[in-house]
mmCIF file of C-alpha atoms in Angstrom:
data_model
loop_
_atom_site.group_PDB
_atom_site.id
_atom_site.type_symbol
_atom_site.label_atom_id
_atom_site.label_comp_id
_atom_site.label_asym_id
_atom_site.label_seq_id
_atom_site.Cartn_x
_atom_site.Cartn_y
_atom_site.Cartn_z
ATOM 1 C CA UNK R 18 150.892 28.500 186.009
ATOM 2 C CA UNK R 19 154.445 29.784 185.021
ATOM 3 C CA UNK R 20 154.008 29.637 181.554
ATOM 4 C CA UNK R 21 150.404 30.942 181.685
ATOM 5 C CA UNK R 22 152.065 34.152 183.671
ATOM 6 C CA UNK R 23 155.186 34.505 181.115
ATOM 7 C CA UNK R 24 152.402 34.039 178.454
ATOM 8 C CA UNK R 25 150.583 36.947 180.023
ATOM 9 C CA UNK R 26 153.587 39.187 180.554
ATOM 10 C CA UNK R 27 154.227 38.689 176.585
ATOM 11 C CA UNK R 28 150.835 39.511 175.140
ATOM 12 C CA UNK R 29 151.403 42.441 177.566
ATOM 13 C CA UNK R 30 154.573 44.082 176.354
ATOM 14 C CA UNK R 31 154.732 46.501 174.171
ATOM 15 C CA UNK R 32 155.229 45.620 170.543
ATOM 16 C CA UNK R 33 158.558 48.208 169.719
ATOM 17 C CA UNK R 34 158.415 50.393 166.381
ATOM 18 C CA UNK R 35 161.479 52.167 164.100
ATOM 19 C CA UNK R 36 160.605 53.329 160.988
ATOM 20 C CA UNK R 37 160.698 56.372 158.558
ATOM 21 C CA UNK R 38 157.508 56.616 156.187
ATOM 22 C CA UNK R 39 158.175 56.496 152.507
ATOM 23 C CA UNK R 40 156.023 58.265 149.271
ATOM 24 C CA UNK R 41 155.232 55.302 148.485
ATOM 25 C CA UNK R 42 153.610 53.898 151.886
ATOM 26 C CA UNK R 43 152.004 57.117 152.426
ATOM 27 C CA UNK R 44 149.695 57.274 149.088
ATOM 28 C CA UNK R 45 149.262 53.235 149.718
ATOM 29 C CA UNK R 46 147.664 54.185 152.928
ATOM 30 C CA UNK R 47 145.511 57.036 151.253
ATOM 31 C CA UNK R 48 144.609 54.606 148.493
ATOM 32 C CA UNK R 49 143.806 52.259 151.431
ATOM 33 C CA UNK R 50 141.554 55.045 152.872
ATOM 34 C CA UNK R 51 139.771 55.539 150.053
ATOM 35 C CA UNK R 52 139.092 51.923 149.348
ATOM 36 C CA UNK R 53 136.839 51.968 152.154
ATOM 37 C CA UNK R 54 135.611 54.986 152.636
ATOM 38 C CA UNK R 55 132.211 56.138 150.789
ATOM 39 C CA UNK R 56 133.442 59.415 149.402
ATOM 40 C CA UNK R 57 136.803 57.068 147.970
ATOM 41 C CA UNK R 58 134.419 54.568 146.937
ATOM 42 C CA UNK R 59 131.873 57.253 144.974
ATOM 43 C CA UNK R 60 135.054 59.259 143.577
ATOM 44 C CA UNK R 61 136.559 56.214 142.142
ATOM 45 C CA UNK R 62 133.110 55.370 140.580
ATOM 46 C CA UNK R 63 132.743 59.088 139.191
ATOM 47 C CA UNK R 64 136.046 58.692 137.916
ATOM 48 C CA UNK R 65 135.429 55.450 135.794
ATOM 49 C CA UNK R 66 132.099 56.428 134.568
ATOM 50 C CA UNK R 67 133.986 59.778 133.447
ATOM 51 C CA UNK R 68 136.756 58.250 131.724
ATOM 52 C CA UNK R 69 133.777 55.224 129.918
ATOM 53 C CA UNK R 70 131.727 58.762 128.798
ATOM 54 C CA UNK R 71 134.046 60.555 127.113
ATOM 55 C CA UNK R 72 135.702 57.501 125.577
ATOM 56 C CA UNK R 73 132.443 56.855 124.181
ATOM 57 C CA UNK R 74 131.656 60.260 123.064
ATOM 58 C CA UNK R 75 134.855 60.484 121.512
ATOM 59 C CA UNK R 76 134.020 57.673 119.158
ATOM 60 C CA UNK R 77 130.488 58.764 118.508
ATOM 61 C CA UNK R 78 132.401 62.772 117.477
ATOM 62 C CA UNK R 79 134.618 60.613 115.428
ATOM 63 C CA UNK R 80 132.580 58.519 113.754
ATOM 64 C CA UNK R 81 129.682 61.459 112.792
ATOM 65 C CA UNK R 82 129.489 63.158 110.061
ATOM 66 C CA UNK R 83 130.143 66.809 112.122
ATOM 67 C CA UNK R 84 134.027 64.976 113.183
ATOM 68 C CA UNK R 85 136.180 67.767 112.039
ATOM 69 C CA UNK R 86 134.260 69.675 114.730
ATOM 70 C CA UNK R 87 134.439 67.318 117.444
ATOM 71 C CA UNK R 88 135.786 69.485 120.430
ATOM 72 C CA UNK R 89 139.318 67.698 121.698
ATOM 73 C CA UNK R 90 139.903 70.552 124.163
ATOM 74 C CA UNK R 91 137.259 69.757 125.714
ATOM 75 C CA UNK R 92 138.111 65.533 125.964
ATOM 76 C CA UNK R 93 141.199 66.587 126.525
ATOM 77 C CA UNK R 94 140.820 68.456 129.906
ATOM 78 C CA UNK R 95 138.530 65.859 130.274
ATOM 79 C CA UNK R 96 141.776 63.333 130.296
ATOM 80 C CA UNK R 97 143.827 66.095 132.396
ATOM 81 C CA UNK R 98 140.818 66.208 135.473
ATOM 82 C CA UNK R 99 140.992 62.317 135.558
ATOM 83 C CA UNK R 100 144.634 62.021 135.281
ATOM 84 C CA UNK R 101 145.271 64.644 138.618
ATOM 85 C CA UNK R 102 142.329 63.196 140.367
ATOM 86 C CA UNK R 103 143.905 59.841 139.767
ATOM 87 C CA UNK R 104 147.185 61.381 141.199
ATOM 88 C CA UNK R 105 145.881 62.733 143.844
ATOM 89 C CA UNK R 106 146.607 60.294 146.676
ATOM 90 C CA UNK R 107 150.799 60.953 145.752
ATOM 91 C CA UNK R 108 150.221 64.275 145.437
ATOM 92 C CA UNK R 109 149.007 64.710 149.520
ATOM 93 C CA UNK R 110 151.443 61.467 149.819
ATOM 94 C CA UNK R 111 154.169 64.177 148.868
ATOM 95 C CA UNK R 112 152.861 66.837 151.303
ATOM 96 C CA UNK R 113 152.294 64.168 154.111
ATOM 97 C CA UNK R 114 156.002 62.644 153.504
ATOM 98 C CA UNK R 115 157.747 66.613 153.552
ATOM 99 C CA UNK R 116 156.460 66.936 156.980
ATOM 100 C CA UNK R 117 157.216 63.365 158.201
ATOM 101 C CA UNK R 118 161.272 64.295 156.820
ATOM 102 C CA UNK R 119 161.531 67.263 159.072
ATOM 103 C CA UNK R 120 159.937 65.579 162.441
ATOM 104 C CA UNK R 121 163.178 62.245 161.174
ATOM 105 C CA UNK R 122 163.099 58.561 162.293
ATOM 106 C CA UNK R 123 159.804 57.681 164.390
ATOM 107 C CA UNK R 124 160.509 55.392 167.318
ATOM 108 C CA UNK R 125 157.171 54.070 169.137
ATOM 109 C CA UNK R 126 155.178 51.160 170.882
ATOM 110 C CA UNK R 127 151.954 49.829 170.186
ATOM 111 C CA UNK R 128 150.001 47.963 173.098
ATOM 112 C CA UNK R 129 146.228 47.691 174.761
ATOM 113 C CA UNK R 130 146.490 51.126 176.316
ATOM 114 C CA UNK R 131 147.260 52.833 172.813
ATOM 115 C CA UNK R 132 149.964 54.039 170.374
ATOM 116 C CA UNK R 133 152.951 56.091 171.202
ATOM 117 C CA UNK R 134 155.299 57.947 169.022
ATOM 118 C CA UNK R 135 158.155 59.439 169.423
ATOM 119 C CA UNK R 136 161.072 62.016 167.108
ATOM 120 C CA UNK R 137 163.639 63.407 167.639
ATOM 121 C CA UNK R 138 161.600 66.711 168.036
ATOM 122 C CA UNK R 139 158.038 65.486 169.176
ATOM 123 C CA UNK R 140 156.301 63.253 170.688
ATOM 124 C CA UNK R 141 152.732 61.501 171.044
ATOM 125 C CA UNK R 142 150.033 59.780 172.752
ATOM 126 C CA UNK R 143 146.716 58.418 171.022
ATOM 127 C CA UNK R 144 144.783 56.306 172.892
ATOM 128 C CA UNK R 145 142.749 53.697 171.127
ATOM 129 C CA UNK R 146 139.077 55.480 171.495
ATOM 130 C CA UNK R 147 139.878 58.004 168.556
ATOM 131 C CA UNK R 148 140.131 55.140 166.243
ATOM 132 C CA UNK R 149 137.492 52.887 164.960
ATOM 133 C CA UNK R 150 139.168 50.576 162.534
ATOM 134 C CA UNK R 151 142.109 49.638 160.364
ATOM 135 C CA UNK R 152 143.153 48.434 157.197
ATOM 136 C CA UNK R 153 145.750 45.772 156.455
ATOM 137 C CA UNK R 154 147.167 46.087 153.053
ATOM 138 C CA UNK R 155 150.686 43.563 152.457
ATOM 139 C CA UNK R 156 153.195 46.456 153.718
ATOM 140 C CA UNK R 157 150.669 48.264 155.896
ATOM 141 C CA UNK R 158 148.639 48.658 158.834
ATOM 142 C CA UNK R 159 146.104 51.806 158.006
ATOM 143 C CA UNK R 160 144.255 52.726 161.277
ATOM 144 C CA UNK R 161 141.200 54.812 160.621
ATOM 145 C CA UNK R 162 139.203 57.481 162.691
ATOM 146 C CA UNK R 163 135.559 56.891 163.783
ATOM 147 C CA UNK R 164 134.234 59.875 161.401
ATOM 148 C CA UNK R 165 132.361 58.818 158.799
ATOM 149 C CA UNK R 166 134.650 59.881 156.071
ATOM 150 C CA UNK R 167 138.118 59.003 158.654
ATOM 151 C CA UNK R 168 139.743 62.011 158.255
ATOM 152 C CA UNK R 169 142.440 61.256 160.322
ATOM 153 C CA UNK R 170 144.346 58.114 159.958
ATOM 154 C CA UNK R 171 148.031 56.019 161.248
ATOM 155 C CA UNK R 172 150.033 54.508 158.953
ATOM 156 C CA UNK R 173 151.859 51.519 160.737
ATOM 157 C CA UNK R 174 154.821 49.880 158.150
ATOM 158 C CA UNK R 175 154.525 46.721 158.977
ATOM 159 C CA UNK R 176 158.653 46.455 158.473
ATOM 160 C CA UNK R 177 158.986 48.734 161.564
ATOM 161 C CA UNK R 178 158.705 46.053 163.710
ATOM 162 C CA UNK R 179 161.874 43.772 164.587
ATOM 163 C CA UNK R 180 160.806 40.137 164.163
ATOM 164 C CA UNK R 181 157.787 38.393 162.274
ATOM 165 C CA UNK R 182 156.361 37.229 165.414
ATOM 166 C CA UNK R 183 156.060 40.804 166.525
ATOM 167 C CA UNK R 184 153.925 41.031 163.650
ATOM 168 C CA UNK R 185 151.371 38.812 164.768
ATOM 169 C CA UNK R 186 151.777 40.406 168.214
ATOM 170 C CA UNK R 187 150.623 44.192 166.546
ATOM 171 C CA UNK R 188 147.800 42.393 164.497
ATOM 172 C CA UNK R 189 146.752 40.847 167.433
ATOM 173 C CA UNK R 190 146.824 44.144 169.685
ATOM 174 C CA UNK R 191 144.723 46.048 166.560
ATOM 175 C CA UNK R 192 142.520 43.295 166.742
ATOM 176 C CA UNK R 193 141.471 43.379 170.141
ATOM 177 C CA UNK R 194 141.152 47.162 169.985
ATOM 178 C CA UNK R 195 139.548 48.064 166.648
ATOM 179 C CA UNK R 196 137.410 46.545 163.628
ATOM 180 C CA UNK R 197 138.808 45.106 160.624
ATOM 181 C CA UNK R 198 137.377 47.378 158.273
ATOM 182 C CA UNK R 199 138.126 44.710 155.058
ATOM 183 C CA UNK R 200 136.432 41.941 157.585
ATOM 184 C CA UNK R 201 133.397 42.036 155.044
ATOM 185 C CA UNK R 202 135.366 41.440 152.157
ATOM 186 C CA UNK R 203 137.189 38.753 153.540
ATOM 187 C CA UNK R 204 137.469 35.226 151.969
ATOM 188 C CA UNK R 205 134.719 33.009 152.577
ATOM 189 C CA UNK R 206 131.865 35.346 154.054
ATOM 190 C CA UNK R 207 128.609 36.217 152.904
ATOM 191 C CA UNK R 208 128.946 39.273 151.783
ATOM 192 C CA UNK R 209 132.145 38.405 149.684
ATOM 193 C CA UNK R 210 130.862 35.241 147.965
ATOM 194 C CA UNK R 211 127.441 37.536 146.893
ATOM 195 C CA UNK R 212 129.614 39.955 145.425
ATOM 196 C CA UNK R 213 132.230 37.304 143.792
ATOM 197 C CA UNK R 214 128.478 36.246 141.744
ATOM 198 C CA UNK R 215 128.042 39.525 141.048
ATOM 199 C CA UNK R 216 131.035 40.374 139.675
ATOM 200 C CA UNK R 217 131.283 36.703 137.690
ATOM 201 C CA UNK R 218 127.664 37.709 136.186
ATOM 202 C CA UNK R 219 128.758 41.228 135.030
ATOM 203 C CA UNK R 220 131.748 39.998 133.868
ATOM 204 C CA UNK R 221 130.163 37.242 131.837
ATOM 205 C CA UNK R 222 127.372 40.320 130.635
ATOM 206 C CA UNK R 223 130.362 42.068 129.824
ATOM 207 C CA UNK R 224 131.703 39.365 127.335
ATOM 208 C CA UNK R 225 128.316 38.673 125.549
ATOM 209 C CA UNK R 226 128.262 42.773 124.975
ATOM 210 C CA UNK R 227 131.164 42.445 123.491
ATOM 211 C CA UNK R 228 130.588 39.844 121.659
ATOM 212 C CA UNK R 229 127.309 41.433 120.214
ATOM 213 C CA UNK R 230 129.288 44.782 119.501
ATOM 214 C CA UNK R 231 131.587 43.088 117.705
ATOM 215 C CA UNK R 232 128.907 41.342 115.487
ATOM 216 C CA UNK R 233 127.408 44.376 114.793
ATOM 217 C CA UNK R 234 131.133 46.267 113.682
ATOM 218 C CA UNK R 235 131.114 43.236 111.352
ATOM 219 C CA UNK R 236 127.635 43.800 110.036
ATOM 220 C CA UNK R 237 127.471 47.306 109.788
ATOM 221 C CA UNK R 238 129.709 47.318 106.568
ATOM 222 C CA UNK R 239 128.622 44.114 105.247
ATOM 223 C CA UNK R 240 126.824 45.665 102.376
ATOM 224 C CA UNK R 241 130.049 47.639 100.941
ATOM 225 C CA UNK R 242 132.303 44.322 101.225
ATOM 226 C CA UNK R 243 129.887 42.404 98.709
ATOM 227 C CA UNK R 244 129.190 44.477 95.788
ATOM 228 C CA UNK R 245 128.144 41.327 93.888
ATOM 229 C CA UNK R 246 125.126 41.593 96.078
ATOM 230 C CA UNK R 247 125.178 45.248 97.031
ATOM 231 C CA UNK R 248 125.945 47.176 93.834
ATOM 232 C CA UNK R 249 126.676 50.948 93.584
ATOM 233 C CA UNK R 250 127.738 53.290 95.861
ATOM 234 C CA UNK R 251 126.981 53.036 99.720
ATOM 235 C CA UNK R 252 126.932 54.898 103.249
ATOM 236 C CA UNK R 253 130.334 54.767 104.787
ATOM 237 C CA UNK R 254 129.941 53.131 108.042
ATOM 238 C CA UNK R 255 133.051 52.483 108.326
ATOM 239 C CA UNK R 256 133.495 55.025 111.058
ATOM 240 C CA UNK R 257 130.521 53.296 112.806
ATOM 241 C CA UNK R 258 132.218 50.078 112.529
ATOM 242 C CA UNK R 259 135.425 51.165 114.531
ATOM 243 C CA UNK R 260 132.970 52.753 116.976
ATOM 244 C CA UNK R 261 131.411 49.711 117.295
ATOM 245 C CA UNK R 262 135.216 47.972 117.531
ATOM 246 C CA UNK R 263 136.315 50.497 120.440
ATOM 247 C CA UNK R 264 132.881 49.532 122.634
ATOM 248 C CA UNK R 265 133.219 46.301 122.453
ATOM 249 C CA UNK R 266 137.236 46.546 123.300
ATOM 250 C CA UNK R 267 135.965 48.413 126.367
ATOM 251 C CA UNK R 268 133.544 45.535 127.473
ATOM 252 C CA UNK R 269 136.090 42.851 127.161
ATOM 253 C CA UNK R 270 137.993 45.068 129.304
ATOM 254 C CA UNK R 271 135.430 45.891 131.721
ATOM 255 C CA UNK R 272 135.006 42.422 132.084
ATOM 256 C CA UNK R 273 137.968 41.239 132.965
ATOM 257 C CA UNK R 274 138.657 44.116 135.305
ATOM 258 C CA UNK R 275 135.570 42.841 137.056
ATOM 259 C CA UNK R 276 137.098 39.576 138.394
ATOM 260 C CA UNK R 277 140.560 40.946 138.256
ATOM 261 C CA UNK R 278 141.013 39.484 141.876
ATOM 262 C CA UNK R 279 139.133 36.045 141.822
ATOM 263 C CA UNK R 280 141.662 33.988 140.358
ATOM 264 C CA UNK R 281 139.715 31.188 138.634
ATOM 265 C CA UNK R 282 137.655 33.476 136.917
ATOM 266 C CA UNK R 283 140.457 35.359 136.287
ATOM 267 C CA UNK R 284 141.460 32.908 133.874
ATOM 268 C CA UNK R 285 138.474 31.682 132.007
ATOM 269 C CA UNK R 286 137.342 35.514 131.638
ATOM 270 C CA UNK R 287 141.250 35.902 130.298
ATOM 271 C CA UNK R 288 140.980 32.845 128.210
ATOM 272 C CA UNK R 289 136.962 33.811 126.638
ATOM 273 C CA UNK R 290 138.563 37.562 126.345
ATOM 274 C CA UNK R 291 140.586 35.879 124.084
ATOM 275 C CA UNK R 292 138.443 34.511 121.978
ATOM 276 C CA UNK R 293 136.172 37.191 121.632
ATOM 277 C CA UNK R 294 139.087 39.613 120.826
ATOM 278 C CA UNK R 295 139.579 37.072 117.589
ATOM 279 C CA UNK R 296 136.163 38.152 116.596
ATOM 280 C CA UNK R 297 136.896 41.213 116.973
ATOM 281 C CA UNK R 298 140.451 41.285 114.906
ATOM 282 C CA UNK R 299 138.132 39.675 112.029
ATOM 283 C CA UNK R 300 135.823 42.333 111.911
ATOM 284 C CA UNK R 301 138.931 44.775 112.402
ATOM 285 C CA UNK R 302 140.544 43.133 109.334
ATOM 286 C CA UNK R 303 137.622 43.910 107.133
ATOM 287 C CA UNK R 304 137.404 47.136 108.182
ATOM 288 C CA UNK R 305 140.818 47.983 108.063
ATOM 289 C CA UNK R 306 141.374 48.953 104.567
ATOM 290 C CA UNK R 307 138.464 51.530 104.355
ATOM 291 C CA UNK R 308 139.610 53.346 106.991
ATOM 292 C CA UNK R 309 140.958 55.932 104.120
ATOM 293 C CA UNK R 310 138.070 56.751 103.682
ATOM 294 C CA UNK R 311 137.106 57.883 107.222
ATOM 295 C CA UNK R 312 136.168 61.275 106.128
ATOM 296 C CA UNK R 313 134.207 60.451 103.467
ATOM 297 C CA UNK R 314 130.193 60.097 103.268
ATOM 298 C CA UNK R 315 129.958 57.546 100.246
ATOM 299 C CA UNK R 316 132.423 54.756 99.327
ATOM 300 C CA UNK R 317 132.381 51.821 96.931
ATOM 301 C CA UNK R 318 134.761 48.628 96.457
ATOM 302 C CA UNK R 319 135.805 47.820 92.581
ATOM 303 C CA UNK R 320 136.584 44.567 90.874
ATOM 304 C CA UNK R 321 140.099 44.223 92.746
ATOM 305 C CA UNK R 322 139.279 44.601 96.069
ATOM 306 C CA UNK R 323 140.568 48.121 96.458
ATOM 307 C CA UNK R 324 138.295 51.081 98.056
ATOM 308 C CA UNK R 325 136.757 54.356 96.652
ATOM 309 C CA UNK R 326 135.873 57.321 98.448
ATOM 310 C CA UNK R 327 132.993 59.744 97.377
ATOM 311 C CA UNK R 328 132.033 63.106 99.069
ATOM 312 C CA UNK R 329 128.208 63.329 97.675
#
């Protein structure tokens, strides 16, 4: 009964903080925030779709036959609105992390009745009902409001406490209190091995696209490469080719950012990424010495090897 009391009177201490938030832990726990959030999670969406459209439409303006008037201001504060929108979590980090230097080292304890905080010119009390849930990331504990888009948030450095142990005592406390809001991503569950076969289908969909884009960049100039078989002047698709190049770069990419975190498919998708890059270095190696010709609408091939360029 002596140990089950000192037992008791150690789950019920307080677990001690000391700490000073950085930049850096600041726009982790934003980034954090909007990992599970819905507006984060649509945002980040908008913002890769963005970036896939206009990389796409720049091809297609370069590859047409209007390219001289293909409108780069436009693509380019097309590059500009994703670049600060990607910054944008450092940015508030910055604003967050100015205010958080004036208030100086933050001394608190963490236990079931709620979290208290303490500078050299303030202090606070939040008790546990205005949070819902937190976030572990590997240098963080992110604890999240109940509103639907968690507005307000704690940051928790996991090296403010003393002693690992203590550690397991503030996971523990956070666990009792709130949700984990990653629990449905966690190894092993449901949920998570669904979307690990989702993302190992895309990324394998990914691959064959790439793969077929890269067969047709080879095919499209096929014609011009064999004037034994093709005589005369042809249609320069070589622009069309390097379109067809840059897509199926993209895909390959796409598909190994899909399983960027499973770590067995990981490495096949590395490995087949690989190989279907090779394909893709032999078409670019065909195509690669008519790209002189990029403006041009015509072009032929003579007896050694070397390309002409016609504006019909």
């Amino acid at each position: 009964m002596a140990e089950g009391r000192e037992a008791d009177a150690v789950a019920e201490r307080p677990v001690e903080l000391a700490y000073r938030p950085t930049i850096s832990e600041l726009t982790s726990a934003l980034r954090a925030r909007a990992r599970i959030t819905r507006a984060g999670r649509v945002q980040r969406r908008a913002l890769i779709w963005t970036v896939a459209v206009t990389a796409v439409g720049v091809l297609l303006s370069a590859a047409g036959s209007g390219h001289r008037d293909t409108p780069w201001p436009l693509y380019a504060g097309v590059v500009g609105f994703v670049a600060f929108a990607t910054a944008m979590p450092w940015l508030q980090a910055r604003r967050l992390h100015q205010l958080a230097e004036r208030q100086g080292d933050i001394r608190g304890t963490v236990d079931d009745t709620g979290i208290r905080l303490a500078t050299a010119h303030s202090s606070t009390s939040h008790s546990w009902h205005l949070y819902a849930r937190y976030v572990e990331t590997p240098e963080l504990f992110v604890l999240l409001s109940a509103d639907r888009s968690s507005v307000g948030l704690a940051v928790l450095p996991k090296r403010a406490v003393a002693a690992p142990e203590e550690l397991d005592r503030l996971r523990a406390v956070l666990d009792r209190r709130l949700v984990r809001a990653d629990t449905a991503g966690t190894s092993g569950s449901p949920r998570s091995r669904g979307r690990a076969v989702a993302r190992g289908a895309g990324s394998v969909g990914m691959l064959l696209l790439g793969l077929l884009l890269f067969f047709f960049a080879f095919a499209a100039v096929q014609q011009v490469t064999h004037p034994d078989r093709f005589p005369g002047i042809q249609n320069n698709t070589a622009p069309i080719s390097v379109v067809m190049l840059g897509l199926g770069t993209l895909a390959i990419a796409g598909a190994w950012w899909l399983v960027r975190r499973m770590a067995v498919m990981r490495i096949v998708t590395a490995v087949l990424a690989a190989l279907a890059l090779v394909a893709g270095g032999a078409a670019l190696y065909r195509v690669a010495p008519m790209l002189h010709c990029w403006g041009s609408d015509r072009i032929a091939r003579d007896a050694g090897g070397a390309y002409a360029c016609y504006d019909l």
